[in-house]
Coordinates of N, CA and C in Angstrom, one line a residue:
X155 N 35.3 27.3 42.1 CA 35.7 26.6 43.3 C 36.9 25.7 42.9
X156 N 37.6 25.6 44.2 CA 38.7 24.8 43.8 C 38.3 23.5 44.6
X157 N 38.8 22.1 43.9 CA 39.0 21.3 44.9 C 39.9 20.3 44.4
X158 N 40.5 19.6 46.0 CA 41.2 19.2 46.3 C 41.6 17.5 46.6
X159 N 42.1 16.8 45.8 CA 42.4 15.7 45.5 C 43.4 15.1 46.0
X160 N 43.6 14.1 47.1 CA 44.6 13.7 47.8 C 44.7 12.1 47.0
X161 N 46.2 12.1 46.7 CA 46.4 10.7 45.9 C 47.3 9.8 47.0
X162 N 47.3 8.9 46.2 CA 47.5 7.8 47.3 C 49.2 7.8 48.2
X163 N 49.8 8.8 47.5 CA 51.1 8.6 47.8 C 51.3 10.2 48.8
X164 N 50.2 10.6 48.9 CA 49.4 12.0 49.9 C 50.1 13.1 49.6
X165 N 49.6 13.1 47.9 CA 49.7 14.6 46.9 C 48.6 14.8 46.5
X166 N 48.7 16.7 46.9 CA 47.2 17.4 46.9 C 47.4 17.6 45.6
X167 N 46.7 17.5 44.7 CA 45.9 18.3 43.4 C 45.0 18.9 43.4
X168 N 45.0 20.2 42.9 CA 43.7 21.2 43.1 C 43.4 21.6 41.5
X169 N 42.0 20.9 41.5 CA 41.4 21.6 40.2 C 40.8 22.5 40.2
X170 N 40.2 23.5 39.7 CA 39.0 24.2 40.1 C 37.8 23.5 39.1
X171 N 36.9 23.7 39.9 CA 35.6 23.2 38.7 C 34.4 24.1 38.7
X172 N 33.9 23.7 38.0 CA 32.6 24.7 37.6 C 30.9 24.5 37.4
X173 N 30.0 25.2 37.3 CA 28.6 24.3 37.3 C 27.9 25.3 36.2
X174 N 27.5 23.9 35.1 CA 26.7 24.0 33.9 C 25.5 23.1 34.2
X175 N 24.8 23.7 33.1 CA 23.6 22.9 33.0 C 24.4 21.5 32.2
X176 N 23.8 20.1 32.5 CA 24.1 19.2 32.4 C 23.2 18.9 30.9
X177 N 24.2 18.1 30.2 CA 24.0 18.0 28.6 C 23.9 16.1 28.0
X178 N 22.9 16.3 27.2 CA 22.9 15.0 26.9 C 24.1 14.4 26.5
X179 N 25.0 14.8 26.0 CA 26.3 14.2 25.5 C 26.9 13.9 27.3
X180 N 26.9 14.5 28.5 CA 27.3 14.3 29.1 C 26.9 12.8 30.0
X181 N 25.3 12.2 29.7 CA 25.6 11.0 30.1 C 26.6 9.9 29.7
X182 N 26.8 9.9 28.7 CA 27.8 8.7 28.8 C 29.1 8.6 30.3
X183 N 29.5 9.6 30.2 CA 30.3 10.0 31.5 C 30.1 9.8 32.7
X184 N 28.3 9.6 33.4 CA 27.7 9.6 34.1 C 27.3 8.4 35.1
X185 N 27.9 7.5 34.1 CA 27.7 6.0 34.9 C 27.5 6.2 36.4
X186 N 28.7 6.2 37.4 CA 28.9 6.6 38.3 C 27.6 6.9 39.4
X187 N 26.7 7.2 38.6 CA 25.6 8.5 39.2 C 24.0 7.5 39.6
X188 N 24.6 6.2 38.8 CA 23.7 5.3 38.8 C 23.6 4.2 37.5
X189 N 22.3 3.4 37.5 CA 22.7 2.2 36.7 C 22.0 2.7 35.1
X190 N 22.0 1.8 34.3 CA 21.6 2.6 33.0 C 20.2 2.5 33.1
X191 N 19.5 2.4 34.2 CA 18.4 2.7 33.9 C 17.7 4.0 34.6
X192 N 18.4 4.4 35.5 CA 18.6 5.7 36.4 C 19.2 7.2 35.6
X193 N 20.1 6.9 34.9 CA 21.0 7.6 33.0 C 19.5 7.8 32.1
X194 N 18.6 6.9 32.1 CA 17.7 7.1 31.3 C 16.6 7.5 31.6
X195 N 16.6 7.9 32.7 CA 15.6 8.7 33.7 C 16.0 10.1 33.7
X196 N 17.6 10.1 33.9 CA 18.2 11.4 33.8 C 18.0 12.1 32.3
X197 N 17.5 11.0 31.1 CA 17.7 11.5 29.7 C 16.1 12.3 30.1
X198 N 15.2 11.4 30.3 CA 13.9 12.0 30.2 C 13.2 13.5 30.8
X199 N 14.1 13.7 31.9 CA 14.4 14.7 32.5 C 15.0 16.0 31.9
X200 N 15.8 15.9 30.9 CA 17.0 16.8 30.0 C 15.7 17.4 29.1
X201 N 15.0 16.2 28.6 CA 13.7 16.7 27.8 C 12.7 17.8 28.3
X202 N 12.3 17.7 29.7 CA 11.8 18.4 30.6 C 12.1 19.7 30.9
X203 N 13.4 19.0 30.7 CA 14.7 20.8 30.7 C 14.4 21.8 29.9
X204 N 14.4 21.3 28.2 CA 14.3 22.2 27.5 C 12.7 23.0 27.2
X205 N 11.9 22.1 28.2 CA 10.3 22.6 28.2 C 10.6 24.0 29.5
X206 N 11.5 23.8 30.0 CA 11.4 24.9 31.4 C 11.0 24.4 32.8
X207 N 10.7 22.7 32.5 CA 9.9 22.3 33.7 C 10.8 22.5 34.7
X208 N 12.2 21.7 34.4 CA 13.4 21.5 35.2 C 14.5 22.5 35.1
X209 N 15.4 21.3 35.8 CA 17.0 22.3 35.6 C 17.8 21.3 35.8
X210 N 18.9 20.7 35.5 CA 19.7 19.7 35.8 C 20.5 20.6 35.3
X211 N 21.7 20.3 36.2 CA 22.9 20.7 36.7 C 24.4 19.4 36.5
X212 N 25.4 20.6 36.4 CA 26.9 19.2 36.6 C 27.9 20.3 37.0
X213 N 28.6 19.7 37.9 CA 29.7 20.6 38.7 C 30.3 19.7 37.4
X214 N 31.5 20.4 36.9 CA 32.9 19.8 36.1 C 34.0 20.2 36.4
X215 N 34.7 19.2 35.9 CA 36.3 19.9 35.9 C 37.2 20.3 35.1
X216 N 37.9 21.1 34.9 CA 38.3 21.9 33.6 C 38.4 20.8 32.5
X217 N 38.2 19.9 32.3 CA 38.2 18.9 31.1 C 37.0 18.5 30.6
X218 N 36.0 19.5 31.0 CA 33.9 19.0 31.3 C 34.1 18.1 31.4
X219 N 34.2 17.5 32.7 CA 34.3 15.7 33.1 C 33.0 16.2 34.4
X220 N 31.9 15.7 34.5 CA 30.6 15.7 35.4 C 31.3 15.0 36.5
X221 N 31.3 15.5 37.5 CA 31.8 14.8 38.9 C 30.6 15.2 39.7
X222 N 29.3 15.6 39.4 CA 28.4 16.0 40.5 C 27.2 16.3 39.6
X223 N 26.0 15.9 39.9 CA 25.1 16.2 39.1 C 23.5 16.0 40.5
X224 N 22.9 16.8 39.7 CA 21.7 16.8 40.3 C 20.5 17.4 39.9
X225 N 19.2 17.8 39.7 CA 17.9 18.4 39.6 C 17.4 19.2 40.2
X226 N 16.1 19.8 39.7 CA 15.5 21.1 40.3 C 14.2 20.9 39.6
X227 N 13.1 20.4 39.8 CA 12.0 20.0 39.2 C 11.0 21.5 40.1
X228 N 10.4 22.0 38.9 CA 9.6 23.4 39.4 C 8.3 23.2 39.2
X229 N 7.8 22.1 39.1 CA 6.2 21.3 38.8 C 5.5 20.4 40.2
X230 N 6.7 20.3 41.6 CA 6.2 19.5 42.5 C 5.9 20.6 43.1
X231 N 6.0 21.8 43.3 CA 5.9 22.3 44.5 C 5.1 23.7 44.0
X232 N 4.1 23.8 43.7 CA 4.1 25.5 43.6 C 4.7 26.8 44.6
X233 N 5.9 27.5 44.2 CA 6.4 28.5 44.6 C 7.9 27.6 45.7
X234 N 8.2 26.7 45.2 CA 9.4 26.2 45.5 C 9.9 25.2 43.9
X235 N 11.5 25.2 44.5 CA 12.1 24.5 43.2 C 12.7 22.9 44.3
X236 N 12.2 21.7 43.5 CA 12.2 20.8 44.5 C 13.9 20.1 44.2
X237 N 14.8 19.8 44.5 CA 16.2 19.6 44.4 C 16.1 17.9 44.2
X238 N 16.6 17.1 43.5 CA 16.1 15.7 43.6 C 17.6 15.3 42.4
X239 N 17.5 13.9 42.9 CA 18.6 13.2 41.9 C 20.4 14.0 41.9
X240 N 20.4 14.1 43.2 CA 21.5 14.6 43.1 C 22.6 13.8 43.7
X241 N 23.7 13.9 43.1 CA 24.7 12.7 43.2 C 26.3 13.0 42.9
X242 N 27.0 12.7 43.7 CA 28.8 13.1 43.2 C 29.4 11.7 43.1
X243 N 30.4 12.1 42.5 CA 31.3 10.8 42.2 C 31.8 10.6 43.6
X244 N 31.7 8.8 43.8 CA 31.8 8.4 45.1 C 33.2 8.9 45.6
X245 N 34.0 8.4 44.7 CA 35.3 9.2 45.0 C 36.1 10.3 45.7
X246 N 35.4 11.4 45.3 CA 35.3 12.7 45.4 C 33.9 13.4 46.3
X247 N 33.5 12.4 47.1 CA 32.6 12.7 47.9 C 33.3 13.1 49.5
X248 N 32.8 14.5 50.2 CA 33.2 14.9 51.1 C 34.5 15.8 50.9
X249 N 33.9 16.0 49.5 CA 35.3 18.0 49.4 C 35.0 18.7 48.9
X250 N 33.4 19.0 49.3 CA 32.3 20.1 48.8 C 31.6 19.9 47.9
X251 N 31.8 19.0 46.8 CA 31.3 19.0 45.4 C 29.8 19.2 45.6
X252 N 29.3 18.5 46.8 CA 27.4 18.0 47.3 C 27.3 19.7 47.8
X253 N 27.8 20.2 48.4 CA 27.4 22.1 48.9 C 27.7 22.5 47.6
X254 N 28.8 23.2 46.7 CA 28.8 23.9 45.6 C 27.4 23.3 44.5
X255 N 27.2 21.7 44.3 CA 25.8 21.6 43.8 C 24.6 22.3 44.3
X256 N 24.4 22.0 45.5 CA 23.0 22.4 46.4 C 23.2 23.9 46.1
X257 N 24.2 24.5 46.3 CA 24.4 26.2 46.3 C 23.8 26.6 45.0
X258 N 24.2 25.5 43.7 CA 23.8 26.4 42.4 C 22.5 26.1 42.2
X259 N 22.4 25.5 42.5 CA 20.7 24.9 42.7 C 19.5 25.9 43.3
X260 N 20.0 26.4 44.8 CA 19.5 27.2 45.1 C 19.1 28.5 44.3
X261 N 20.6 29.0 43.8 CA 20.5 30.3 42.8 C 20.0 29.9 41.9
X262 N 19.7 29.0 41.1 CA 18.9 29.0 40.4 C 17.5 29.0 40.4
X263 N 16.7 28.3 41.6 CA 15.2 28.8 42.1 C 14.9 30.1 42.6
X264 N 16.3 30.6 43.1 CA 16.1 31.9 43.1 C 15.6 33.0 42.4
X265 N 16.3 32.9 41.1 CA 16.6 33.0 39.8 C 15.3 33.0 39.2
X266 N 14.7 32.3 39.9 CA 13.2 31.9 38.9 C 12.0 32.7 40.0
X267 N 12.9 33.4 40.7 CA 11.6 34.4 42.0 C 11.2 33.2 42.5
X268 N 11.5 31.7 43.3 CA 11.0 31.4 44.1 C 11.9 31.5 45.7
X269 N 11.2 31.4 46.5 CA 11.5 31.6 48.1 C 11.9 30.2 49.0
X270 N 11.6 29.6 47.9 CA 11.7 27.7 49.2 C 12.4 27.1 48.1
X271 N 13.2 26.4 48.9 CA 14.1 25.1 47.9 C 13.6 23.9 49.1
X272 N 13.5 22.7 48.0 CA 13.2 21.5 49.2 C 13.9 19.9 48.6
X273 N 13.9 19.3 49.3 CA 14.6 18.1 48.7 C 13.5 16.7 49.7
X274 N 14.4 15.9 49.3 CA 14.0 14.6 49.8 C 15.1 13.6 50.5
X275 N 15.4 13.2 51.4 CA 16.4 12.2 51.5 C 16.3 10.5 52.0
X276 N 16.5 9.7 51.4 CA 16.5 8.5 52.3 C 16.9 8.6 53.8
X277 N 16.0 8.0 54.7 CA 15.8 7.9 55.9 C 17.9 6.9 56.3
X278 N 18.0 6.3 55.4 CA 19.2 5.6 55.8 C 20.3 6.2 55.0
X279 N 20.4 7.2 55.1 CA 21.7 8.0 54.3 C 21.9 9.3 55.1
X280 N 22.6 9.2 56.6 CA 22.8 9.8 56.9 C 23.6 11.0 56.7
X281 N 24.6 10.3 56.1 CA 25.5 11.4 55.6 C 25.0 12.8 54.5
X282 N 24.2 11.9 53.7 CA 23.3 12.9 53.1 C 22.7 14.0 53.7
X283 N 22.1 13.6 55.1 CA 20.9 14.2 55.4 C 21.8 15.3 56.4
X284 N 22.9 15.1 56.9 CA 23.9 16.2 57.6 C 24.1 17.0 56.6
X285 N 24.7 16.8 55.3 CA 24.7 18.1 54.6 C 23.7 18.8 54.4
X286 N 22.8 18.6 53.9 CA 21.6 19.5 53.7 C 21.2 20.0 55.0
X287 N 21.3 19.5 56.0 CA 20.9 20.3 57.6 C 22.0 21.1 57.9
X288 N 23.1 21.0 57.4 CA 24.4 22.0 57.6 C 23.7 23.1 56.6
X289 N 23.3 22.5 55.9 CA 23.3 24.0 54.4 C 21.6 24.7 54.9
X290 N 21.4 24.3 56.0 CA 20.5 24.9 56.8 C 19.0 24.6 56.2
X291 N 18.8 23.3 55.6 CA 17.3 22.2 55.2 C 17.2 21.9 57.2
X292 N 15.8 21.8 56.8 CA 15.2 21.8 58.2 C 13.9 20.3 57.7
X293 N 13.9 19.8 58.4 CA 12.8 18.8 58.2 C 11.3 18.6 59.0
X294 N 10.5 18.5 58.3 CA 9.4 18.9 58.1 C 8.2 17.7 57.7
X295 N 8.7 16.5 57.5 CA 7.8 15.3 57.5 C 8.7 14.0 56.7
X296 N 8.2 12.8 56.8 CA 8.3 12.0 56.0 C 7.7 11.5 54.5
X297 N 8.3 10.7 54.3 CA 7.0 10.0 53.1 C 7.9 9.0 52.1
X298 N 6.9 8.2 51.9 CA 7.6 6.9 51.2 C 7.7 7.0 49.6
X299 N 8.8 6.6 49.2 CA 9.4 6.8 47.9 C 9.7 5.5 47.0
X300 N 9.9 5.8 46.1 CA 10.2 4.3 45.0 C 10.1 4.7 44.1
X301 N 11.7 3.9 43.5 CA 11.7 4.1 41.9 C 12.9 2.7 41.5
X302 N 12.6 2.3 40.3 CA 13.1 1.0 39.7 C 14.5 1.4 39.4
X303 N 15.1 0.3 39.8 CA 16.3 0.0 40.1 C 17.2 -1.2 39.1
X304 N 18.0 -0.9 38.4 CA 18.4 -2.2 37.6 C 19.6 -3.4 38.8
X305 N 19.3 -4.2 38.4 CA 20.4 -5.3 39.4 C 21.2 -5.5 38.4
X306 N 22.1 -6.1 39.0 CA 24.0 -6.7 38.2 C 23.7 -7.9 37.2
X307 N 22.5 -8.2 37.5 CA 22.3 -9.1 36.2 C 21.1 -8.2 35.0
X308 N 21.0 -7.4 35.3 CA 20.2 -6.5 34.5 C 18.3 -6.4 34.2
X309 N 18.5 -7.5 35.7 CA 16.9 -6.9 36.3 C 16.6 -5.9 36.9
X310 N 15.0 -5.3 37.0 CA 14.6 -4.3 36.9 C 13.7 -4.5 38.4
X311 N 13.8 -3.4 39.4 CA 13.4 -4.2 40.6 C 12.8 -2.6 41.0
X312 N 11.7 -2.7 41.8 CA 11.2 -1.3 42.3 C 12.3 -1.1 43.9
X313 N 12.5 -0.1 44.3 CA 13.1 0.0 45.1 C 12.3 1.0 46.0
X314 N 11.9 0.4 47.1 CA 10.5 0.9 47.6 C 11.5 1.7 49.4
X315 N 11.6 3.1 49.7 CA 12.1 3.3 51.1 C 11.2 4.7 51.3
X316 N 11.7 5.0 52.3 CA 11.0 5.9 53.5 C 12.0 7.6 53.5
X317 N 11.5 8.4 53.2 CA 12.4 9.8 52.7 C 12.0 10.7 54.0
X318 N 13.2 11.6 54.4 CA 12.3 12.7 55.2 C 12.9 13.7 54.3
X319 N 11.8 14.6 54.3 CA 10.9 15.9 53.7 C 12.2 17.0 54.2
X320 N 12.6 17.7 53.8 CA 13.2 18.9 54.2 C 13.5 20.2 53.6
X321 N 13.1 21.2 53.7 CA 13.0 22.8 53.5 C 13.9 23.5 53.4
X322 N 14.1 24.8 53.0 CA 14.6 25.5 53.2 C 14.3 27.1 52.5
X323 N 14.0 27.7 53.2 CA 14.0 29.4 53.0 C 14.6 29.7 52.4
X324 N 15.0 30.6 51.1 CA 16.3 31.4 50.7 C 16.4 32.6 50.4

């Protein structure tokens, strides 16, 4: 995939990028994606990876620079691959990076013979919840979520909201 970078003086650059399985060396790079306590959730997950539980993924750019990352946990759902922790560089949000993720994601539950991909979204992140209904996720319930969150002075806070449930056939 190529994409397309408009700089401030309104010159396009087009890189193409690509999607690997995401590598422990590649957190450091990862800030972006969340706070260091969110990176160390992503570590414990990588571990998961190499059991077969998961799949974490990173769209790059010809320099392996992670501009998009997200999961595929195959232990919530029997006979679906559940899509979670997925995230692009704010930057570069809204020039496909979030569809070319979700897409390899898909192929990959595929990949494993399953028929359903499913995700979660915050009830207040609209924009999130348009892509995944564009990429044809249909929603199918609510349910309340939480996970700890570090603050700017480097406290540790549960971060308690409301997700709706959404599906998708493939």
């Amino acid at each position: 995939m190529l994409l397309g970078v408009t700089t401030e003086d309104d010159t396009t650059v087009i890189l193409p990028v690509g999607v690997r399985d995401l590598l422990p060396r590649d957190l450091p790079m990862c800030g972006w994606s969340g706070s260091a306590v969110h990176l160390r959730s992503v570590e414990r997950q990588l571990a998961r990876a190499a059991e077969g539980e998961v799949e974490y993924l990173a769209v790059c750019t010809p320099v392996d620079l992670p501009v998009a990352i997200g999961g595929i946990d195959y232990q919530v759902s029997e006979g679906a691959g559940t899509l979670w922790q997925l995230a692009v560089l704010p930057a570069l949000q809204g020039r496909g990076l979030g569809t070319l993720l979700v897409r390899a994601a898909e192929e990959r539950v595929l990949r494993r013979g399953l028929l359903r991909a499913q995700l979660a979204v915050e009830e207040d992140n609209p924009r999130a919840r348009a892509l995944y209904e564009r990429l044809g996720y249909v929603a199918y319930g609510r349910a309340p979520d939480s996970w700890d969150e570090e603050g700017p002075d480097g406290s540790i806070r549960r971060h308690e909201t409301v997700c709706v449930l959404l599906r998708k056939a493939l």
